[in-house]
Amino acid sequence: MAITSDAQPLTAERTGIGLRLPHIAEVVATRPPVGWLEIHPENFLANPHALELLTDLARDYPVSVHTVGISIGSADGIDRDHLMRLRVLVDRLNPVLVSGHLAWSSVGGAYLNDLLPLPYTAETLRVVVAHLAEVQDVLGRAYAIENPSSYVSLATSTMTELEFLHALVHETGCRLLCDVTNVHLSGHNMGYDAYRFIDEFPTEAVAELHLGGFTPEDDEATPGGTLLVDTHAHEVAEPAWQLYAHAVRRFGRHPTIIEWDNDLPALATLIDEAGKADRVREAAIEDRHAHTG
Ligand SMILES: [Fe+2]
């Protein structure tokens, strides 16, 4: 199944931003020089005015739809009503990418306000493979899976996250959204080498990269006493920029988004962050060429 549509062409040359509701009127009015826009459909499903503005923007910018409400890992199934609402939105916007997290967030029809971790087992793989097929079938397009931010490892896991992602790609041919900040903070929280994780990531499956800010919190249970929390409430931190450069050297140039959801700054700050990502990426691409001749 093709991952892109015939909407505005997606660019890997210029970083995009996560478009949040407080910025939408300014983006409509000023058409800032960002490469593309990523939205959370859940913000627009009950907001017809915002959807009208977004539909207008979709004529000028490639738009990607990044879901937070499709609980692809839920043992009790996908919420079909939500999925059908998503389909209507996707049909209207004709996005260049649709994606969501490798996580679960609903059980018994109740939505939890969190992306919760999955045990990496053959049973979970079977559930996610079946749900991915269902989501792609209903939407009529490919759905890329994002690596989660991790805070705990589940004792029932029989695979590592990387083994699970490789198995998922092998079984479904799906594409992956590599959130570089998630790799950095999960590596810190779980005690693994984030650079090695990038080296062993299924390179051929990478469709998109995410960058966002995180918040260090005191936590006695984490080695070093600090837990890194994926708050999307800050600028991208230096270690995440360095890991991004490493990911670009490893994966090549891929469409990238700056995510910022909490304590939202002025739009200009997001545009600056996107510009920084462009500079870091292009320097890493030059490095890559220098080393491969
Ligand atoms: Fe992300």
PDB file of C-alpha atoms and ligand atoms in Angstrom, residues 66 101 146 179 182 210 232 259, ligand 1:
ATOM      1  CA  HIS A  66      -0.863  11.926  13.378  1.00  0.00           C
ATOM      2  CA  HIS A 101       1.880   5.347  18.194  1.00  0.00           C
ATOM      3  CA  GLU A 146       5.842   5.527  15.826  1.00  0.00           C
ATOM      4  CA  ASP A 179      10.747   9.814  16.989  1.00  0.00           C
ATOM      5  CA  ASN A 182      11.753   9.283  22.104  1.00  0.00           C
ATOM      6  CA  HIS A 210       9.971  13.490  14.950  1.00  0.00           C
ATOM      7  CA  HIS A 232       6.615  18.333  24.151  1.00  0.00           C
ATOM      8  CA  GLU A 259       6.384  18.632  17.915  1.00  0.00           C
TER       9      GLU A 259
HETATM   10 FE    FE B   1       6.490  11.880  18.269  1.00  0.00          FE
END
